[in-house]
Coordinates of C-alpha atoms in Angstrom, one line a residue:
M1 CA 24.1 12.2 1.1
L2 CA 27.1 13.7 -0.7
P3 CA 26.3 16.8 -2.7
L4 CA 28.8 17.6 -5.4
G5 CA 28.3 21.2 -6.5
F6 CA 28.9 22.4 -10.1
R7 CA 28.4 26.0 -11.0
L8 CA 27.0 27.0 -14.4
Q9 CA 25.4 30.2 -15.7
P10 CA 21.7 30.7 -14.6
D11 CA 19.5 28.0 -16.2
W12 CA 15.8 27.2 -17.0
D13 CA 15.9 23.4 -17.1
T14 CA 18.2 20.4 -16.9
A15 CA 17.9 16.7 -17.8
L16 CA 20.1 13.7 -17.1
N17 CA 20.6 10.8 -19.5
P18 CA 19.5 7.3 -18.3
S19 CA 23.1 6.3 -17.4
G20 CA 23.9 9.5 -15.5
E21 CA 27.0 10.1 -17.6
H22 CA 25.8 13.3 -19.3
F23 CA 23.3 16.1 -18.6
I24 CA 21.9 18.9 -20.7
A25 CA 21.1 22.4 -19.4
S26 CA 19.2 25.2 -21.0
F27 CA 19.9 28.8 -20.2
T28 CA 18.4 32.3 -20.4
G29 CA 18.8 33.1 -24.0
S30 CA 18.9 30.5 -26.8
S31 CA 21.7 28.2 -25.7
V32 CA 21.7 24.7 -24.4
N33 CA 24.8 22.6 -23.6
L34 CA 25.6 19.0 -23.2
Y35 CA 27.9 18.3 -20.2
E36 CA 29.9 15.3 -18.9
S37 CA 28.6 14.6 -15.5
E38 CA 31.8 13.8 -13.7
T39 CA 33.8 16.8 -14.9
C40 CA 31.1 19.2 -15.9
E41 CA 33.0 19.8 -19.1
V42 CA 30.9 21.0 -22.1
R43 CA 30.8 18.3 -24.8
R44 CA 28.4 19.9 -27.2
S45 CA 26.8 23.3 -27.7
L46 CA 23.4 23.1 -29.3
E47 CA 22.7 26.2 -31.3
G48 CA 19.5 27.0 -33.3
H49 CA 16.8 28.3 -31.0
V50 CA 16.0 32.1 -31.1
G51 CA 14.5 32.5 -27.7
D52 CA 14.6 31.1 -24.1
I53 CA 14.7 27.3 -24.0
L54 CA 12.2 26.3 -21.3
T55 CA 12.3 22.5 -21.5
C56 CA 14.9 19.9 -22.4
K57 CA 14.7 16.1 -22.4
F58 CA 16.7 13.1 -23.3
F59 CA 15.3 10.4 -25.5
P60 CA 15.5 6.9 -23.9
S61 CA 18.6 6.1 -26.0
G62 CA 20.5 8.9 -24.3
L63 CA 22.0 9.9 -27.6
V64 CA 19.3 12.3 -28.8
A65 CA 17.8 15.3 -27.0
L66 CA 14.5 17.3 -27.3
T67 CA 14.3 21.0 -26.6
G68 CA 11.5 23.6 -26.8
G69 CA 10.9 27.1 -25.7
S70 CA 9.6 30.6 -26.3
D71 CA 10.4 30.6 -30.0
M72 CA 7.5 28.1 -30.5
Q73 CA 9.9 25.5 -31.9
L74 CA 10.7 22.0 -30.9
K75 CA 14.2 20.8 -31.9
I76 CA 15.6 17.3 -31.9
W77 CA 19.4 17.0 -31.5
C78 CA 21.9 14.3 -32.3
L79 CA 24.2 14.5 -29.3
I80 CA 27.0 12.6 -31.1
T81 CA 27.4 15.4 -33.7
G82 CA 25.7 18.3 -31.9
R83 CA 23.6 18.9 -35.0
C84 CA 19.8 19.6 -35.1
A85 CA 18.2 16.6 -36.8
A86 CA 14.7 18.0 -37.0
T87 CA 12.7 21.1 -36.2
L88 CA 9.0 20.9 -35.4
S89 CA 7.2 24.2 -35.8
S90 CA 4.2 26.1 -37.0
K91 CA 5.8 26.4 -40.5
S92 CA 4.0 23.1 -41.2
T93 CA 1.2 23.3 -43.9
E94 CA -1.9 24.9 -42.4
V95 CA -4.3 23.3 -44.9
G96 CA -4.1 19.7 -46.1
H97 CA -4.7 18.4 -49.6
D98 CA -8.3 17.6 -48.8
G99 CA -9.0 21.2 -47.7
K100 CA -9.2 20.4 -44.0
T101 CA -7.5 22.6 -41.4
E102 CA -4.3 21.1 -40.2
P103 CA -3.3 21.2 -36.5
G104 CA 0.0 22.8 -37.5
G105 CA 2.6 23.8 -34.9
H106 CA 2.6 25.7 -31.7
R107 CA 1.6 29.4 -31.8
A108 CA 2.8 30.2 -28.3
G109 CA 5.8 29.4 -26.1
I110 CA 6.3 25.7 -25.4
L111 CA 6.4 24.9 -21.7
D112 CA 6.9 21.2 -21.5
T113 CA 7.4 18.0 -23.5
A114 CA 7.1 14.3 -23.0
I115 CA 8.4 11.4 -25.2
V116 CA 6.1 8.5 -26.1
D117 CA 7.8 5.2 -25.6
R118 CA 11.1 5.2 -27.6
G119 CA 10.5 8.5 -29.3
R120 CA 8.9 7.9 -32.6
N121 CA 6.2 10.2 -31.3
I122 CA 6.5 13.1 -28.9
T123 CA 4.0 15.4 -27.1
S124 CA 4.2 19.0 -26.1
I125 CA 2.2 21.8 -24.5
D126 CA 2.1 25.5 -25.0
R127 CA 1.0 28.5 -23.0
L128 CA -2.3 28.9 -24.9
G129 CA -3.6 25.5 -23.7
W130 CA -2.9 23.1 -26.5
L131 CA -1.5 19.6 -26.2
R132 CA 0.1 18.4 -29.5
L133 CA 1.1 15.0 -30.7
W134 CA 4.0 14.8 -33.2
D135 CA 5.5 12.3 -35.6
V136 CA 9.2 12.8 -35.4
A137 CA 10.1 11.1 -38.7
T138 CA 7.9 13.4 -40.9
Q139 CA 8.0 16.4 -38.5
T140 CA 4.2 16.5 -38.7
C141 CA 1.8 17.5 -36.0
I142 CA -0.6 14.6 -35.9
S143 CA -3.1 16.1 -33.5
A144 CA -3.8 19.2 -31.5
I145 CA -5.9 18.8 -28.4
P146 CA -7.4 21.8 -26.6
V147 CA -7.0 21.2 -22.8
T148 CA -8.9 24.3 -21.6
A149 CA -11.7 26.4 -23.1
G150 CA -9.3 29.3 -23.3
A151 CA -7.3 27.3 -26.0
V152 CA -10.0 27.7 -28.5
E153 CA -10.7 31.3 -27.9
T154 CA -9.7 33.8 -30.7
R155 CA -6.8 35.9 -29.4
T156 CA -5.0 38.9 -30.8
T157 CA -2.2 38.8 -28.2
V158 CA -0.7 36.2 -25.9
S159 CA -0.8 36.9 -22.2
S160 CA 2.6 37.3 -20.6
V161 CA 1.3 36.5 -17.2
L162 CA -1.0 33.5 -17.2
E163 CA -0.5 30.1 -18.8
E164 CA -3.5 28.0 -19.7
I165 CA -1.6 24.8 -19.0
T166 CA 1.7 24.4 -17.2
C167 CA 3.2 20.9 -17.1
L168 CA 3.0 17.5 -18.7
A169 CA 3.5 13.8 -17.7
I170 CA 3.1 10.6 -19.7
R171 CA 3.2 6.9 -18.9
K172 CA 2.5 3.5 -20.5
H173 CA -0.6 2.2 -18.8
P174 CA -1.3 -1.5 -18.5
S175 CA -5.1 -1.4 -18.8
L176 CA -6.6 1.3 -20.9
P177 CA -9.3 2.6 -21.1
I178 CA -9.4 3.8 -17.5
Q179 CA -12.5 2.4 -15.7
T180 CA -13.3 5.5 -13.6
I181 CA -16.2 5.8 -11.3
D182 CA -16.2 9.6 -11.8
P183 CA -17.0 10.0 -15.5
I184 CA -16.3 13.3 -17.1
N185 CA -19.0 15.0 -19.3
P186 CA -17.6 16.0 -22.7
D187 CA -16.9 19.8 -22.9
S188 CA -19.0 21.6 -25.6
W189 CA -15.9 23.4 -26.8
Y190 CA -13.7 20.3 -27.1
E191 CA -12.7 19.5 -30.7
V192 CA -9.5 17.7 -31.6
R193 CA -7.7 18.8 -34.8
E194 CA -6.2 15.9 -36.8
T195 CA -3.8 15.9 -39.6
S196 CA -4.8 14.7 -43.1
S197 CA -1.2 13.5 -43.7
T198 CA -1.0 9.9 -45.0
T199 CA 2.7 9.6 -44.0
A200 CA 2.6 10.6 -40.4
Q201 CA 2.3 7.6 -38.1
E202 CA 1.4 7.0 -34.5
V203 CA 3.6 4.5 -32.7
A204 CA 3.0 3.1 -29.2
T205 CA 0.2 5.5 -28.4
S206 CA -2.4 2.7 -27.8
D207 CA -1.4 2.5 -24.1
A208 CA -0.2 6.0 -23.6
L209 CA -1.9 8.1 -20.8
V210 CA -1.1 11.8 -20.6
A211 CA -1.6 14.1 -17.6
V212 CA -1.7 17.9 -18.1
G213 CA -1.6 20.4 -15.3
T214 CA -3.7 23.5 -15.7
G215 CA -2.8 27.1 -15.0
T216 CA -6.0 27.8 -13.0
N217 CA -8.3 25.8 -10.7
A218 CA -5.5 23.6 -9.5
S219 CA -6.5 20.6 -11.6
V220 CA -4.8 17.8 -13.7
R221 CA -6.6 16.5 -16.8
L222 CA -5.9 13.1 -18.1
Y223 CA -6.2 12.0 -21.8
E224 CA -5.8 8.6 -23.5
L225 CA -3.8 9.4 -26.6
A226 CA -5.3 6.6 -28.7
A227 CA -8.8 7.7 -27.7
R228 CA -8.3 11.5 -27.6
Q229 CA -11.5 12.2 -29.4
K230 CA -13.5 11.4 -26.3
G231 CA -11.8 14.1 -24.4
C232 CA -10.7 14.3 -20.8
V233 CA -11.1 10.9 -19.1
A234 CA -10.3 12.0 -15.5
N235 CA -9.9 15.3 -13.7
C236 CA -7.9 15.4 -10.5
K237 CA -8.3 18.6 -8.5
L238 CA -6.4 19.8 -5.4
P239 CA -8.6 20.5 -2.4
S240 CA -8.1 24.3 -2.5
A241 CA -9.1 24.4 -6.2
N242 CA -7.0 27.5 -6.5
G243 CA -3.9 28.5 -8.4
S244 CA -1.8 26.6 -11.0
I245 CA -0.5 23.1 -11.0
E246 CA 3.3 23.4 -11.2
A247 CA 4.3 19.8 -11.4
C248 CA 2.6 16.4 -12.0
A249 CA 4.0 12.9 -12.2
F250 CA 3.2 9.2 -12.4
P251 CA 5.1 6.6 -10.4
E252 CA 8.1 5.6 -12.5
D253 CA 8.9 2.1 -13.7
L254 CA 12.4 0.9 -12.9
P255 CA 14.7 0.4 -15.9
I256 CA 14.1 -3.1 -17.4
S257 CA 17.8 -3.9 -17.3
F258 CA 17.8 -3.6 -13.5
L259 CA 14.6 -5.5 -12.6
K260 CA 16.2 -8.9 -12.7
E261 CA 19.1 -7.8 -10.5
M262 CA 16.8 -6.3 -7.8
Q263 CA 14.8 -8.1 -5.2
F264 CA 11.5 -6.7 -3.9
I265 CA 9.7 -7.8 -0.8
D266 CA 6.4 -9.4 -1.2
V267 CA 3.7 -6.8 -0.6
P268 CA -0.1 -7.0 -1.4
R269 CA -0.9 -6.0 -5.0
S270 CA -3.6 -3.7 -3.6
C271 CA -0.8 -1.5 -2.1
V272 CA 2.4 -0.6 -3.9
T273 CA 1.9 -2.3 -7.2
S274 CA -1.7 -1.1 -7.6
F275 CA -0.6 2.5 -6.9
T276 CA 2.2 2.2 -9.3
D277 CA -0.4 1.4 -12.0
Y278 CA -3.1 3.9 -11.0
G279 CA -1.4 6.6 -8.9
L280 CA -0.8 10.2 -9.8
F281 CA 0.9 13.1 -7.9
A282 CA 0.5 16.8 -8.4
G283 CA 1.7 20.0 -6.6
S284 CA 0.7 23.6 -6.9
Q285 CA 2.1 27.1 -6.8
H286 CA 0.8 27.5 -3.2
G287 CA 2.7 24.4 -1.9
E288 CA -0.1 21.9 -1.9
L289 CA 0.8 18.3 -2.8
A290 CA -1.6 15.4 -3.3
S291 CA -2.0 12.0 -4.7
W292 CA -4.9 10.3 -6.4
D293 CA -6.1 7.0 -7.7
I294 CA -7.1 8.0 -11.2
R295 CA -10.1 5.6 -11.1
Q296 CA -11.6 7.6 -8.2
T297 CA -10.7 11.3 -8.5
K298 CA -13.3 13.2 -6.5
Q299 CA -11.0 13.1 -3.4
P300 CA -7.3 12.8 -3.2
L301 CA -5.9 9.7 -1.5
W302 CA -3.4 11.9 0.5
Q303 CA -2.6 15.6 0.7
L304 CA 0.1 17.8 2.2
T305 CA -0.9 21.3 2.9
H306 CA 1.4 22.8 5.5
E307 CA 4.3 23.5 3.1
K308 CA 4.3 27.0 1.4
G309 CA 7.0 26.8 -1.2
A310 CA 5.7 26.2 -4.7
V311 CA 6.2 22.7 -5.9
K312 CA 8.6 22.7 -8.9
H313 CA 9.3 19.0 -9.6
I314 CA 8.0 15.6 -8.4
R315 CA 9.6 12.1 -8.9
I316 CA 8.2 8.9 -7.5
C317 CA 10.0 5.6 -7.6
R318 CA 9.9 2.2 -6.0
R319 CA 12.6 1.3 -3.5
P320 CA 14.0 -2.3 -3.6
S321 CA 13.4 -4.3 -0.4
S322 CA 10.9 -1.7 0.9
Q323 CA 7.1 -1.5 1.1
Y324 CA 7.1 2.2 0.4
L325 CA 7.7 4.4 -2.6
L326 CA 10.2 7.3 -2.5
L327 CA 8.5 10.6 -3.2
I328 CA 11.0 13.3 -4.1
V329 CA 9.7 16.9 -4.2
S330 CA 11.6 20.1 -5.1
R331 CA 10.3 23.6 -4.3
N332 CA 11.0 27.1 -5.3
D333 CA 12.5 28.0 -1.9
G334 CA 15.5 25.7 -2.7
R335 CA 14.4 22.7 -0.7
T336 CA 14.3 19.1 -2.1
L337 CA 12.6 16.7 0.3
V338 CA 12.4 12.9 0.2
Y339 CA 9.4 11.3 1.7
P340 CA 8.5 7.6 2.3
Y341 CA 5.1 7.1 0.6
D342 CA 3.2 3.9 1.7
P343 CA 0.0 3.6 -0.4
A344 CA -1.4 1.2 2.2
V345 CA -1.5 3.8 5.0
A346 CA -1.4 7.2 3.1
H347 CA -4.9 8.7 3.2
G348 CA -6.6 12.0 3.8
G349 CA -4.5 14.4 5.8
T350 CA -2.0 11.8 7.0
Q351 CA 1.3 13.6 7.6
M352 CA 4.6 12.0 6.7
S353 CA 6.3 11.5 10.0
T354 CA 9.8 11.5 8.5
S355 CA 11.5 13.1 5.6
L356 CA 15.0 13.8 4.3
E357 CA 16.1 17.2 3.1
L358 CA 18.8 17.4 0.5
T359 CA 21.1 20.3 1.4
G360 CA 23.2 22.5 -0.9
V361 CA 20.7 25.0 -2.3
N362 CA 19.5 28.0 -0.3
C363 CA 16.4 30.1 -1.1
E364 CA 16.3 29.8 -4.9
P365 CA 14.1 27.8 -7.2
I366 CA 15.0 24.3 -8.1
C367 CA 14.6 24.1 -11.9
G368 CA 15.7 20.5 -12.5
L369 CA 15.3 17.2 -10.7
S370 CA 16.6 13.9 -12.1
L371 CA 17.1 10.3 -10.8
V372 CA 19.6 7.6 -11.8
H373 CA 19.0 4.0 -10.8
K374 CA 22.0 1.9 -10.1
S375 CA 22.0 -1.9 -10.5
S376 CA 22.9 -2.1 -6.8
G377 CA 19.6 -0.5 -5.9
E378 CA 21.2 2.8 -5.1
I379 CA 19.4 5.9 -6.4
N380 CA 21.3 9.0 -7.3
V381 CA 19.5 12.4 -7.2
W382 CA 20.5 15.4 -9.3
T383 CA 19.1 18.9 -8.7
S384 CA 19.8 22.2 -10.5
A385 CA 19.0 25.7 -9.1
R386 CA 18.1 28.8 -11.0
S387 CA 21.5 30.3 -10.2
G388 CA 23.2 27.5 -12.2
T389 CA 24.3 25.3 -9.3
I390 CA 24.2 21.5 -10.0
N391 CA 24.1 19.2 -7.0
R392 CA 24.5 15.4 -7.1
Y393 CA 23.5 13.2 -4.2
T394 CA 25.2 9.9 -4.6
K395 CA 23.7 8.0 -1.6
L396 CA 20.3 8.5 -0.1
L397 CA 20.3 7.2 3.5
D398 CA 16.6 6.4 3.4
E399 CA 17.2 2.9 4.7
I400 CA 18.4 4.5 8.0
A401 CA 15.9 7.4 8.1
F402 CA 12.9 5.3 7.3
R403 CA 14.0 2.0 8.9
N404 CA 10.9 1.8 11.1
L405 CA 8.5 1.9 8.2

């Protein structure tokens, strides 16, 4: 492991583009910058928000970025010019031409976002408990989905302490609808608000599965975007059933361009490949970490309970020439840990016998965690701390640390 430290001003979130050549970082206030990774030189300053920018993402092309924050606005940026190409906000029409109430934009701070496929549609969540689906081309909110009962309550003020929902993850799923053995009864308060717009379009939502972490009861709720009217299709709850989910993640697919160059060992489909299709991880503010098969959610497949630092970020990726997945977890005490996760043997309270700790950050929250896959099979890890320190780890020695697995 070779950490290369860059020092920026204190930041909220960072994201790395797919090639690893550039990263964006959002800061306290309304600024977000695009940097060159090797030199840490500012290439673009993206100005336009009027509050803290709490989330930033790259579109798959690496040439466009998405930001959102406390000003209740989503902004899409052209990184070639540094200009804002679109703003998605509550200024959208509230009542459509047919008299129906439109979903409109967010009415509270935006905490997280996710990009559907190549980015024709995006999703976002706010502190009041709403999940929204947007059409980028028309800047229209297609649908507003209440994730918790608190989302539909009439409020005169927005709590500054408790978020109804906290984090968001999305993936393309090979076999929707989910055939779960633990069906969820529809909530009486659940009612999706749909736009009456005839120009807004859904693109690539037919196989999109969304996971949303809640601010209470330590649960993750899953929704099929194309069948959102039926409500939550699975509910994964941490054993403690207490506190908020701070991070949730699906196993990541490797970049298509690398798949032909990488060789994988032959392992039973019931192990690694099946978990890649149906696995989910989540971590809480109390340090709990667990995994589930989303078809059977009453009990987690595996859980880790002895860590105390709140989980801030989770990434899971398949390692070439290995029967395990790499589970990378960052916490608010400054630690980033790398675990070997073998779905064939991980169950119940099984403890990981070995882990790698990425050094360089001491006793401060990790607010960004990104991976870059190299065609050689090497995985680069980037972390950012709340103080503004950016660390890059160019070689993970997991082949040595986990060689007996």
